[in-house]
């Protein structure tokens, strides 16, 4: 039994470190006491993890003994993007998509209970959009996240919505289980998700799911985002355009 516990210790340590990194990814300049509370780990563990991450230059501390993620993560993010060989060529596809519609396009991969943007092509109004390569959106946020939720495994959907209500970006964000289940039905009927200022006021987005092979569950989403006066009245046409480009991306999967 002692040997088995010893074998499990590295896994537990990595799980704790993962929680710390997730907290630091949400907010910079956090003190160990707050990390302890938000990660539900002993303070000694928090200090040990932070010291270890600092030693490999993945976190840095300020003079106030608050911690933040370091720029070292940028190099890791670039390496991770280069390793996504199945999406090779996506930058060219997104560039063509943005050239056709004029607004910014995004390729976001499903990772856990969120989507991670791995590629984008800038269009009009890019400064108004919060999503960038390496940025994330939860399943309840934006067209990229909500279309991924709508086309997830039913067990995944149930487990996720059991955590509702979520913290909204603004008053337009869908945060309750009832709202999100209704959105899932609407998204499946339309074949695309429409984000109506639910993340950024004045900005709308449209997203379609991407599938691998015959699987009915999304592995990624392709989305467009721009100012409301252009995207909202053209959302059906934009969705059709997204589907054409989504077919090109899925051909290589």
Short mmCIF file of C-alpha atoms in Angstrom, two decimals:
data_model
loop_
_atom_site.label_atom_id
_atom_site.label_comp_id
_atom_site.label_asym_id
_atom_site.label_seq_id
_atom_site.Cartn_x
_atom_site.Cartn_y
_atom_site.Cartn_z
CA UNK A 1 0.00 0.00 0.00
CA UNK A 2 2.86 2.39 0.80
CA UNK A 3 4.38 1.72 -2.63
CA UNK A 4 1.04 2.40 -4.35
CA UNK A 5 0.64 5.70 -2.48
CA UNK A 6 4.18 6.66 -3.48
CA UNK A 7 3.41 5.98 -7.14
CA UNK A 8 0.34 8.22 -6.97
CA UNK A 9 2.16 11.16 -5.38
CA UNK A 10 3.60 12.61 -8.65
CA UNK A 11 0.12 12.53 -10.18
CA UNK A 12 -1.38 14.37 -7.22
CA UNK A 13 1.44 16.92 -7.32
CA UNK A 14 0.86 17.58 -11.01
CA UNK A 15 -2.87 17.93 -10.43
CA UNK A 16 -2.23 20.57 -7.76
CA UNK A 17 0.23 22.38 -10.03
CA UNK A 18 -2.36 22.35 -12.78
CA UNK A 19 -4.88 24.05 -10.49
CA UNK A 20 -2.36 26.73 -9.60
CA UNK A 21 -1.58 27.42 -13.26
CA UNK A 22 -5.30 27.66 -14.09
CA UNK A 23 -5.82 30.23 -11.33
CA UNK A 24 -2.83 32.28 -12.52
CA UNK A 25 -4.14 32.08 -16.08
CA UNK A 26 -7.38 33.71 -14.93
CA UNK A 27 -5.75 36.49 -12.95
CA UNK A 28 -2.27 37.92 -12.44
CA UNK A 29 -0.59 39.18 -9.26
CA UNK A 30 -2.16 36.69 -6.87
CA UNK A 31 -0.77 36.06 -3.40
CA UNK A 32 -0.14 32.49 -2.16
CA UNK A 33 -2.91 32.82 0.42
CA UNK A 34 -5.48 33.44 -2.31
CA UNK A 35 -4.08 30.61 -4.43
CA UNK A 36 -4.40 28.33 -1.40
CA UNK A 37 -8.06 29.25 -1.02
CA UNK A 38 -9.02 29.08 -4.70
CA UNK A 39 -7.18 25.79 -5.32
CA UNK A 40 -8.21 24.23 -1.99
CA UNK A 41 -4.66 23.10 -1.26
CA UNK A 42 -2.43 23.59 1.84
CA UNK A 43 -0.41 26.79 1.92
CA UNK A 44 2.80 24.75 2.09
CA UNK A 45 1.82 23.05 -1.17
CA UNK A 46 1.08 26.40 -2.81
CA UNK A 47 4.50 27.77 -1.89
CA UNK A 48 6.25 24.58 -3.01
CA UNK A 49 4.45 24.59 -6.38
CA UNK A 50 5.08 28.31 -6.93
CA UNK A 51 8.76 27.91 -6.10
CA UNK A 52 9.04 25.00 -8.52
CA UNK A 53 7.32 26.91 -11.32
CA UNK A 54 9.52 29.93 -10.63
CA UNK A 55 12.65 27.76 -10.82
CA UNK A 56 11.73 26.72 -14.36
CA UNK A 57 10.75 30.32 -15.21
CA UNK A 58 7.05 29.66 -15.73
CA UNK A 59 5.92 32.06 -13.00
CA UNK A 60 7.40 35.25 -11.63
CA UNK A 61 6.83 37.16 -8.41
CA UNK A 62 6.53 40.86 -7.77
CA UNK A 63 7.97 42.77 -4.87
CA UNK A 64 4.64 42.36 -3.08
CA UNK A 65 5.10 38.57 -3.08
CA UNK A 66 2.32 38.15 -5.62
CA UNK A 67 2.71 35.69 -8.48
CA UNK A 68 1.91 35.79 -12.20
CA UNK A 69 2.54 33.57 -15.19
CA UNK A 70 5.77 34.46 -16.98
CA UNK A 71 6.41 35.05 -20.67
CA UNK A 72 7.89 31.56 -20.79
CA UNK A 73 4.40 30.29 -21.55
CA UNK A 74 4.45 32.13 -24.89
CA UNK A 75 7.23 29.89 -26.17
CA UNK A 76 5.37 26.82 -24.97
CA UNK A 77 2.19 28.06 -26.66
CA UNK A 78 3.99 28.53 -29.97
CA UNK A 79 5.47 25.05 -29.70
CA UNK A 80 2.05 23.59 -28.95
CA UNK A 81 0.56 25.32 -31.98
CA UNK A 82 3.34 23.97 -34.20
CA UNK A 83 2.60 20.45 -32.95
CA UNK A 84 -0.99 20.59 -34.25
CA UNK A 85 -0.08 18.98 -37.55
CA UNK A 86 -3.66 17.94 -38.32
CA UNK A 87 -4.58 21.62 -38.57
CA UNK A 88 -1.68 22.50 -40.83
CA UNK A 89 -2.90 24.85 -43.51
CA UNK A 90 -5.63 26.35 -41.31
CA UNK A 91 -3.95 29.78 -41.35
CA UNK A 92 -4.36 29.97 -45.12
CA UNK A 93 -7.99 28.85 -44.92
CA UNK A 94 -8.81 31.46 -42.28
CA UNK A 95 -7.03 34.15 -44.26
CA UNK A 96 -9.24 33.36 -47.28
CA UNK A 97 -12.34 33.31 -45.08
CA UNK A 98 -11.60 36.71 -43.57
CA UNK A 99 -10.76 38.17 -46.99
CA UNK A 100 -14.20 37.05 -48.20
CA UNK A 101 -16.32 38.29 -45.28
CA UNK A 102 -14.17 41.13 -43.92
CA UNK A 103 -14.45 40.24 -40.21
CA UNK A 104 -12.11 38.24 -38.00
CA UNK A 105 -12.18 34.44 -38.17
CA UNK A 106 -11.11 31.99 -35.48
CA UNK A 107 -10.22 28.32 -35.22
CA UNK A 108 -10.74 27.10 -31.64
CA UNK A 109 -10.09 23.57 -30.36
CA UNK A 110 -12.17 21.87 -27.67
CA UNK A 111 -10.10 21.35 -24.54
CA UNK A 112 -11.88 20.15 -21.44
CA UNK A 113 -14.79 22.49 -20.77
CA UNK A 114 -13.56 25.38 -22.90
CA UNK A 115 -12.31 26.21 -26.37
CA UNK A 116 -8.79 27.41 -27.08
CA UNK A 117 -8.12 29.67 -30.05
CA UNK A 118 -5.18 28.28 -32.03
CA UNK A 119 -5.46 30.41 -35.16
CA UNK A 120 -7.12 33.63 -36.25
CA UNK A 121 -7.14 35.96 -39.24
CA UNK A 122 -7.69 39.61 -38.38
CA UNK A 123 -10.48 41.54 -39.99
CA UNK A 124 -12.32 44.73 -39.20
CA UNK A 125 -12.70 45.63 -35.53
CA UNK A 126 -10.09 43.20 -34.21
CA UNK A 127 -9.31 45.49 -31.27
CA UNK A 128 -12.85 45.00 -29.99
CA UNK A 129 -12.51 41.21 -29.73
CA UNK A 130 -11.12 39.48 -26.66
CA UNK A 131 -10.24 36.20 -28.38
CA UNK A 132 -6.66 35.76 -29.62
CA UNK A 133 -4.45 32.72 -30.35
CA UNK A 134 -3.88 31.08 -26.99
CA UNK A 135 -7.02 32.71 -25.57
CA UNK A 136 -9.90 30.65 -24.24
CA UNK A 137 -13.66 30.84 -24.02
CA UNK A 138 -15.77 28.66 -21.71
CA UNK A 139 -18.50 26.47 -23.15
CA UNK A 140 -21.09 29.09 -22.21
CA UNK A 141 -19.23 32.05 -23.75
CA UNK A 142 -19.37 33.25 -27.34
CA UNK A 143 -20.23 31.39 -30.50
CA UNK A 144 -17.01 29.36 -30.40
CA UNK A 145 -17.74 27.97 -26.94
CA UNK A 146 -21.49 27.53 -27.24
CA UNK A 147 -21.40 25.66 -30.54
CA UNK A 148 -18.82 23.30 -29.03
CA UNK A 149 -21.12 22.71 -26.06
CA UNK A 150 -24.14 22.09 -28.30
CA UNK A 151 -22.28 19.37 -30.19
CA UNK A 152 -20.68 17.67 -27.19
CA UNK A 153 -21.40 14.23 -25.80
CA UNK A 154 -24.71 14.33 -23.83
CA UNK A 155 -22.90 13.15 -20.68
CA UNK A 156 -20.42 16.01 -21.04
CA UNK A 157 -23.28 18.48 -21.47
CA UNK A 158 -25.13 17.22 -18.40
CA UNK A 159 -22.01 17.28 -16.23
CA UNK A 160 -21.14 20.78 -17.39
CA UNK A 161 -24.58 22.29 -16.95
CA UNK A 162 -24.79 20.81 -13.46
CA UNK A 163 -22.22 23.48 -12.51
CA UNK A 164 -24.50 26.34 -13.59
CA UNK A 165 -25.11 29.18 -12.99
CA UNK A 166 -21.84 30.55 -14.35
CA UNK A 167 -20.26 33.97 -13.97
CA UNK A 168 -21.34 36.13 -16.91
CA UNK A 169 -19.27 38.56 -18.93
CA UNK A 170 -22.22 40.96 -18.94
CA UNK A 171 -26.01 40.88 -18.62
CA UNK A 172 -26.35 39.23 -22.06
CA UNK A 173 -24.33 36.14 -21.12
CA UNK A 174 -26.29 32.89 -20.89
CA UNK A 175 -25.41 31.53 -17.46
CA UNK A 176 -28.27 29.32 -16.23
CA UNK A 177 -28.90 25.69 -17.11
CA UNK A 178 -32.30 26.55 -18.60
CA UNK A 179 -30.86 29.29 -20.83
CA UNK A 180 -28.04 27.11 -22.06
CA UNK A 181 -30.24 24.08 -22.76
CA UNK A 182 -32.53 26.30 -24.82
CA UNK A 183 -29.49 27.64 -26.64
CA UNK A 184 -28.28 24.10 -27.35
CA UNK A 185 -31.62 23.25 -28.97
CA UNK A 186 -31.62 26.46 -30.98
CA UNK A 187 -28.01 25.93 -32.09
CA UNK A 188 -28.73 22.40 -33.27
CA UNK A 189 -31.79 23.56 -35.19
CA UNK A 190 -29.83 26.28 -36.96
CA UNK A 191 -26.59 24.35 -37.31
CA UNK A 192 -24.67 27.28 -35.88
CA UNK A 193 -24.36 29.31 -32.68
CA UNK A 194 -25.01 33.04 -32.59
CA UNK A 195 -23.42 35.19 -29.92
CA UNK A 196 -25.42 38.40 -29.45
CA UNK A 197 -23.10 40.66 -27.38
CA UNK A 198 -22.83 37.96 -24.72
CA UNK A 199 -19.07 38.41 -24.29
CA UNK A 200 -18.30 41.93 -25.53
CA UNK A 201 -20.89 44.70 -25.85
CA UNK A 202 -21.21 45.82 -29.47
CA UNK A 203 -19.73 42.59 -30.84
CA UNK A 204 -21.50 39.52 -32.24
CA UNK A 205 -20.12 36.21 -33.49
CA UNK A 206 -21.25 33.16 -35.42
CA UNK A 207 -19.75 29.70 -34.98
CA UNK A 208 -20.07 26.25 -36.57
CA UNK A 209 -18.79 22.91 -35.28
CA UNK A 210 -15.91 20.91 -36.74
CA UNK A 211 -15.98 17.10 -36.57
CA UNK A 212 -13.41 14.36 -37.01
CA UNK A 213 -14.50 11.47 -39.20
CA UNK A 214 -17.98 10.13 -38.45
CA UNK A 215 -18.05 11.38 -34.86
CA UNK A 216 -21.13 13.50 -34.02
CA UNK A 217 -19.20 15.41 -31.39
CA UNK A 218 -17.28 18.60 -32.14
CA UNK A 219 -13.50 18.63 -31.79
CA UNK A 220 -13.25 22.31 -32.70
CA UNK A 221 -15.23 25.32 -33.85
CA UNK A 222 -14.83 27.79 -36.69
CA UNK A 223 -16.21 31.23 -35.91
CA UNK A 224 -16.44 34.81 -37.10
CA UNK A 225 -16.65 37.90 -34.91
CA UNK A 226 -17.24 41.57 -35.63
CA UNK A 227 -19.33 44.62 -34.90
CA UNK A 228 -23.04 44.02 -34.29
CA UNK A 229 -24.27 46.27 -37.12
CA UNK A 230 -22.63 43.96 -39.68
CA UNK A 231 -22.69 40.50 -38.13
CA UNK A 232 -26.21 40.38 -36.68
CA UNK A 233 -28.22 41.15 -39.86
CA UNK A 234 -25.94 38.86 -41.92
CA UNK A 235 -25.63 35.94 -39.51
CA UNK A 236 -27.38 33.36 -41.73
CA UNK A 237 -25.22 34.23 -44.72
CA UNK A 238 -22.09 34.23 -42.59
CA UNK A 239 -23.02 30.81 -41.19
CA UNK A 240 -23.32 29.40 -44.71
CA UNK A 241 -19.90 30.80 -45.55
CA UNK A 242 -18.46 29.29 -42.39
CA UNK A 243 -19.83 25.87 -43.34
CA UNK A 244 -18.03 25.98 -46.70
CA UNK A 245 -14.72 26.71 -45.04
CA UNK A 246 -15.42 24.22 -42.25
CA UNK A 247 -15.77 21.49 -44.87
CA UNK A 248 -12.30 22.37 -46.17
CA UNK A 249 -10.80 22.15 -42.69
CA UNK A 250 -12.52 18.84 -41.87
CA UNK A 251 -11.34 17.24 -45.10
CA UNK A 252 -7.84 17.04 -43.65
CA UNK A 253 -8.89 15.49 -40.32
#
